[in-house]
Amino acid sequence: MTRVIISGCSGKMGKVVAECISARNDCEVVAGIDITGGAADFPVFSKPDEDLPEADVLIDFSHPSLLSPLLQLGKKRRMPLVLCTTGYSPNQVQDLTDSAKEIPVFYSRNMSLGINLLIELAKKAEQVLGGSFDVEIIEKHHNQKIDAPSGTALMLADEIADAGANKPYHYMYDRHSQRKKRDPNEIGIHSIRGGTIVGEHDVIFAGHHEVITLSHSAQSKEVFASGAVNAAVFLAAQPAGLYDMSDLLKD
């Protein structure tokens, strides 16, 4: 039985993660962390501290500002961390990468199996079409999402850029302030916010008289929660290192 602490347990994703775990027989929630407190079937702490019970792994769906204390907690307790929060700065990504030298850290900007398949398909498309097709990414999310573009859109762009190693890609987020033709080395990234859209991502490869669109639509937050819990059970048995969805898919 894998003992789990949920950071951000009173948030929307934290609650779905708790529900997902309650339906399984291979893991259990032993505590939660949330600055707002909140009622739950397990003890909830307002911050990471030494009063937390022993656990095998921590899942974080909270806020980038909590990363540093969580890394400190993980290293002090030698506890694996599944980091699902988006919006980390480059310095924070470096911090979690450095911490992975001491403890197991699972970091992905999207925990969906389907999204990670979309990434692989987009990389393959770039390898086949790169140089002659323009790349545009459109992401859509609910009107409560704070960060834009989404971490998943940036992850898609990064993977496509890496796949097109011979093309010096740069990202274009806002064209309205510029009056010029599209740079062929751009990856355009566009954000839509509205209603209760869980998450939709389209990768468009636009060529001469033809367009190829790769799409993924999440219908429920459960797809992300399930991926996070699978990652937690996987990570609890791993040595120190930095892991992502590709490692989980291989397991």
Tab-separated table of C-alpha atoms in Angstrom:
chain	number	residue	atom	x	y	z
A	1	MET	CA	0.000	0.000	0.000
A	2	THR	CA	1.501	3.317	-1.144
A	3	ARG	CA	0.960	6.109	1.395
A	4	VAL	CA	0.297	9.450	-0.326
A	5	ILE	CA	0.318	13.090	0.776
A	6	ILE	CA	-1.648	15.449	-1.504
A	7	SER	CA	-0.357	19.022	-1.717
A	8	GLY	CA	-3.146	21.353	-2.818
A	9	CYS	CA	-5.698	18.866	-1.475
A	10	SER	CA	-8.530	21.419	-1.175
A	11	GLY	CA	-8.207	22.620	-4.764
A	12	LYS	CA	-10.167	21.221	-7.699
A	13	MET	CA	-7.407	18.871	-8.835
A	14	GLY	CA	-6.489	17.875	-5.283
A	15	LYS	CA	-10.054	16.748	-4.618
A	16	VAL	CA	-10.157	14.698	-7.825
A	17	VAL	CA	-6.835	13.061	-6.904
A	18	ALA	CA	-8.259	12.110	-3.487
A	19	GLU	CA	-11.353	10.632	-5.140
A	20	CYS	CA	-9.196	8.697	-7.585
A	21	ILE	CA	-7.092	7.235	-4.767
A	22	SER	CA	-10.184	6.279	-2.739
A	23	ALA	CA	-11.320	4.076	-5.618
A	24	ARG	CA	-8.033	2.120	-5.681
A	25	ASN	CA	-6.716	-0.633	-3.430
A	26	ASP	CA	-2.978	-0.077	-3.945
A	27	CYS	CA	-2.645	3.361	-2.310
A	28	GLU	CA	-4.168	5.598	0.349
A	29	VAL	CA	-4.106	9.283	1.339
A	30	VAL	CA	-2.526	9.795	4.747
A	31	ALA	CA	-2.519	13.617	4.767
A	32	GLY	CA	-3.094	16.740	2.748
A	33	ILE	CA	-1.460	20.153	2.529
A	34	ASP	CA	-3.461	23.278	1.676
A	35	ILE	CA	-3.026	26.880	2.754
A	36	THR	CA	-6.826	27.266	2.928
A	37	GLY	CA	-7.303	24.246	5.176
A	38	GLY	CA	-10.513	22.458	4.324
A	39	ALA	CA	-12.400	19.361	5.429
A	40	ALA	CA	-11.376	15.914	4.220
A	41	ASP	CA	-11.280	12.268	5.252
A	42	PHE	CA	-7.618	12.755	6.199
A	43	PRO	CA	-5.723	15.359	8.250
A	44	VAL	CA	-5.053	18.623	6.387
A	45	PHE	CA	-2.025	20.819	7.189
A	46	SER	CA	-1.674	24.473	6.167
A	47	LYS	CA	1.990	24.096	5.162
A	48	PRO	CA	4.708	21.453	4.756
A	49	ASP	CA	6.191	20.843	8.175
A	50	GLU	CA	7.430	18.143	10.484
A	51	ASP	CA	3.944	17.357	11.842
A	52	LEU	CA	3.063	15.569	8.632
A	53	PRO	CA	2.704	11.787	9.009
A	54	GLU	CA	5.092	9.410	7.312
A	55	ALA	CA	4.356	8.812	3.633
A	56	ASP	CA	5.865	7.048	0.637
A	57	VAL	CA	5.260	9.819	-1.910
A	58	LEU	CA	3.786	13.311	-2.298
A	59	ILE	CA	1.594	14.515	-5.182
A	60	ASP	CA	1.558	18.283	-5.752
A	61	PHE	CA	-1.252	20.151	-7.518
A	62	SER	CA	-0.865	23.492	-5.736
A	63	HIS	CA	1.040	26.652	-6.716
A	64	PRO	CA	4.599	27.350	-7.942
A	65	SER	CA	5.332	29.335	-4.764
A	66	LEU	CA	5.199	26.106	-2.753
A	67	LEU	CA	7.921	24.344	-4.731
A	68	SER	CA	10.874	25.313	-2.526
A	69	PRO	CA	9.385	24.083	0.796
A	70	LEU	CA	8.197	20.892	-0.902
A	71	LEU	CA	11.681	20.200	-2.252
A	72	GLN	CA	13.092	20.819	1.220
A	73	LEU	CA	10.532	18.440	2.739
A	74	GLY	CA	11.255	15.773	0.131
A	75	LYS	CA	15.005	15.927	0.647
A	76	LYS	CA	14.753	15.965	4.435
A	77	ARG	CA	12.474	12.921	4.490
A	78	ARG	CA	13.957	11.237	1.408
A	79	MET	CA	10.408	11.255	0.043
A	80	PRO	CA	9.620	11.029	-3.699
A	81	LEU	CA	7.724	13.981	-5.214
A	82	VAL	CA	5.238	13.967	-8.100
A	83	LEU	CA	5.163	17.598	-9.266
A	84	CYS	CA	2.104	18.380	-11.403
A	85	THR	CA	1.877	22.143	-10.833
A	86	THR	CA	2.379	24.349	-13.903
A	87	GLY	CA	3.880	27.817	-14.167
A	88	TYR	CA	7.352	27.099	-12.781
A	89	SER	CA	10.081	29.576	-13.711
A	90	PRO	CA	13.269	28.332	-15.419
A	91	ASN	CA	15.085	28.699	-12.071
A	92	GLN	CA	12.476	26.563	-10.343
A	93	VAL	CA	12.776	23.877	-13.004
A	94	GLN	CA	16.521	23.913	-12.377
A	95	ASP	CA	15.896	23.596	-8.630
A	96	LEU	CA	13.709	20.519	-9.040
A	97	THR	CA	16.212	19.046	-11.503
A	98	ASP	CA	19.004	19.518	-8.957
A	99	SER	CA	16.852	17.983	-6.216
A	100	ALA	CA	16.357	14.893	-8.384
A	101	LYS	CA	20.006	14.067	-7.753
A	102	GLU	CA	19.027	13.310	-4.138
A	103	ILE	CA	15.421	12.051	-4.337
A	104	PRO	CA	13.050	10.656	-6.984
A	105	VAL	CA	11.213	13.525	-8.704
A	106	PHE	CA	8.472	13.010	-11.295
A	107	TYR	CA	7.847	16.206	-13.261
A	108	SER	CA	5.435	16.624	-16.141
A	109	ARG	CA	3.428	19.632	-17.216
A	110	ASN	CA	0.620	17.278	-18.230
A	111	MET	CA	-0.205	13.924	-16.666
A	112	SER	CA	-2.519	12.684	-19.444
A	113	LEU	CA	-1.519	9.575	-21.404
A	114	GLY	CA	-3.247	10.981	-24.488
A	115	ILE	CA	-1.330	14.274	-24.353
A	116	ASN	CA	1.956	12.426	-24.152
A	117	LEU	CA	0.981	10.392	-27.208
A	118	LEU	CA	0.112	13.683	-28.951
A	119	ILE	CA	3.619	14.913	-28.161
A	120	GLU	CA	5.179	11.838	-29.774
A	121	LEU	CA	2.998	12.280	-32.868
A	122	ALA	CA	3.887	15.980	-33.096
A	123	LYS	CA	7.603	15.182	-32.878
A	124	LYS	CA	7.243	12.632	-35.671
A	125	ALA	CA	5.320	15.135	-37.792
A	126	GLU	CA	8.049	17.742	-37.297
A	127	GLN	CA	10.726	15.247	-38.338
A	128	VAL	CA	8.803	14.451	-41.529
A	129	LEU	CA	7.411	17.898	-42.371
A	130	GLY	CA	9.865	20.288	-40.723
A	131	GLY	CA	11.258	23.014	-42.912
A	132	SER	CA	8.273	23.168	-45.263
A	133	PHE	CA	5.315	23.430	-42.853
A	134	ASP	CA	4.477	26.236	-40.406
A	135	VAL	CA	3.712	25.148	-36.845
A	136	GLU	CA	0.956	26.699	-34.727
A	137	ILE	CA	-0.331	25.557	-31.314
A	138	ILE	CA	-3.754	26.501	-29.950
A	139	GLU	CA	-4.676	25.720	-26.338
A	140	LYS	CA	-8.085	26.185	-24.712
A	141	HIS	CA	-8.886	26.108	-21.000
A	142	HIS	CA	-11.558	27.192	-18.514
A	143	ASN	CA	-11.938	30.816	-17.464
A	144	GLN	CA	-10.405	30.194	-14.029
A	145	LYS	CA	-6.967	29.162	-15.316
A	146	ILE	CA	-4.353	31.733	-14.334
A	147	ASP	CA	-1.273	30.942	-16.434
A	148	ALA	CA	-1.105	31.360	-20.203
A	149	PRO	CA	0.026	29.753	-22.346
A	150	SER	CA	-0.582	26.419	-20.673
A	151	GLY	CA	2.353	24.336	-19.512
A	152	THR	CA	1.233	21.656	-21.950
A	153	ALA	CA	1.372	24.057	-24.903
A	154	LEU	CA	4.919	25.010	-23.940
A	155	MET	CA	5.819	21.344	-23.516
A	156	LEU	CA	4.504	20.628	-27.020
A	157	ALA	CA	6.456	23.559	-28.436
A	158	ASP	CA	9.661	22.497	-26.674
A	159	GLU	CA	9.418	18.927	-27.964
A	160	ILE	CA	8.678	20.064	-31.518
A	161	ALA	CA	11.582	22.520	-31.401
A	162	ASP	CA	13.913	19.769	-30.180
A	163	ALA	CA	12.701	17.448	-32.946
A	164	GLY	CA	13.485	20.161	-35.502
A	165	ALA	CA	17.081	20.456	-34.353
A	166	ASN	CA	18.232	21.951	-37.652
A	167	LYS	CA	15.673	24.762	-37.490
A	168	PRO	CA	16.245	27.672	-35.053
A	169	TYR	CA	12.685	27.902	-33.740
A	170	HIS	CA	11.459	30.733	-31.527
A	171	TYR	CA	8.023	31.208	-29.989
A	172	MET	CA	5.515	33.878	-31.006
A	173	TYR	CA	2.770	34.621	-28.474
A	174	ASP	CA	1.291	37.874	-29.759
A	175	ARG	CA	1.151	39.016	-33.373
A	176	HIS	CA	-1.220	41.954	-33.008
A	177	SER	CA	1.630	44.304	-32.062
A	178	GLN	CA	3.607	43.476	-35.192
A	179	ARG	CA	2.805	44.164	-38.815
A	180	LYS	CA	4.990	41.793	-40.787
A	181	LYS	CA	4.869	38.445	-42.520
A	182	ARG	CA	5.135	35.287	-40.473
A	183	ASP	CA	8.709	34.205	-39.734
A	184	PRO	CA	9.136	30.603	-40.964
A	185	ASN	CA	11.103	29.838	-37.783
A	186	GLU	CA	8.176	30.725	-35.525
A	187	ILE	CA	6.063	28.373	-33.483
A	188	GLY	CA	2.898	30.344	-32.852
A	189	ILE	CA	1.264	29.689	-29.450
A	190	HIS	CA	-2.270	30.938	-28.798
A	191	SER	CA	-4.405	30.795	-25.630
A	192	ILE	CA	-8.193	30.721	-25.293
A	193	ARG	CA	-9.927	31.027	-21.922
A	194	GLY	CA	-13.630	30.441	-21.463
A	195	GLY	CA	-16.381	28.553	-19.699
A	196	THR	CA	-15.503	25.196	-18.185
A	197	ILE	CA	-13.177	23.832	-20.880
A	198	VAL	CA	-11.045	21.200	-19.137
A	199	GLY	CA	-8.232	21.313	-21.668
A	200	GLU	CA	-7.883	21.194	-25.442
A	201	HIS	CA	-4.705	21.342	-27.521
A	202	ASP	CA	-4.345	21.530	-31.300
A	203	VAL	CA	-1.020	21.336	-33.134
A	204	ILE	CA	-1.332	22.645	-36.687
A	205	PHE	CA	1.200	21.906	-39.423
A	206	ALA	CA	0.289	24.231	-42.303
A	207	GLY	CA	1.992	23.637	-45.640
A	208	HIS	CA	1.464	24.473	-49.300
A	209	HIS	CA	-2.202	23.717	-50.034
A	210	GLU	CA	-2.516	21.241	-47.144
A	211	VAL	CA	-2.962	21.345	-43.374
A	212	ILE	CA	-2.438	18.601	-40.816
A	213	THR	CA	-3.982	19.047	-37.360
A	214	LEU	CA	-3.214	16.883	-34.326
A	215	SER	CA	-5.700	17.332	-31.473
A	216	HIS	CA	-6.348	16.234	-27.915
A	217	SER	CA	-9.369	17.059	-25.786
A	218	ALA	CA	-9.630	16.237	-22.089
A	219	GLN	CA	-13.238	15.639	-21.039
A	220	SER	CA	-12.562	15.406	-17.297
A	221	LYS	CA	-9.902	16.330	-14.763
A	222	GLU	CA	-9.891	12.636	-13.867
A	223	VAL	CA	-7.479	11.877	-16.721
A	224	PHE	CA	-4.844	14.087	-15.062
A	225	ALA	CA	-5.567	12.766	-11.555
A	226	SER	CA	-5.320	9.159	-12.682
A	227	GLY	CA	-1.997	9.856	-14.372
A	228	ALA	CA	-0.662	11.528	-11.225
A	229	VAL	CA	-1.668	8.611	-9.005
A	230	ASN	CA	-0.136	6.093	-11.411
A	231	ALA	CA	3.040	8.185	-11.339
A	232	ALA	CA	3.027	8.217	-7.521
A	233	VAL	CA	2.732	4.435	-7.231
A	234	PHE	CA	5.489	4.062	-9.833
A	235	LEU	CA	7.791	6.657	-8.260
A	236	ALA	CA	7.566	5.253	-4.732
A	237	ALA	CA	9.685	2.288	-5.855
A	238	GLN	CA	12.285	4.237	-7.850
A	239	PRO	CA	15.793	5.465	-6.934
A	240	ALA	CA	16.760	9.145	-7.028
A	241	GLY	CA	16.407	10.708	-10.452
A	242	LEU	CA	14.231	12.885	-12.665
A	243	TYR	CA	11.289	11.030	-14.225
A	244	ASP	CA	8.476	11.953	-16.592
A	245	MET	CA	5.594	10.298	-18.448
A	246	SER	CA	7.901	8.548	-20.899
A	247	ASP	CA	9.380	6.590	-17.975
A	248	LEU	CA	5.934	5.643	-16.720
A	249	LEU	CA	4.867	4.459	-20.165
A	250	LYS	CA	7.928	2.209	-20.406
A	251	ASP	CA	7.283	0.600	-17.022
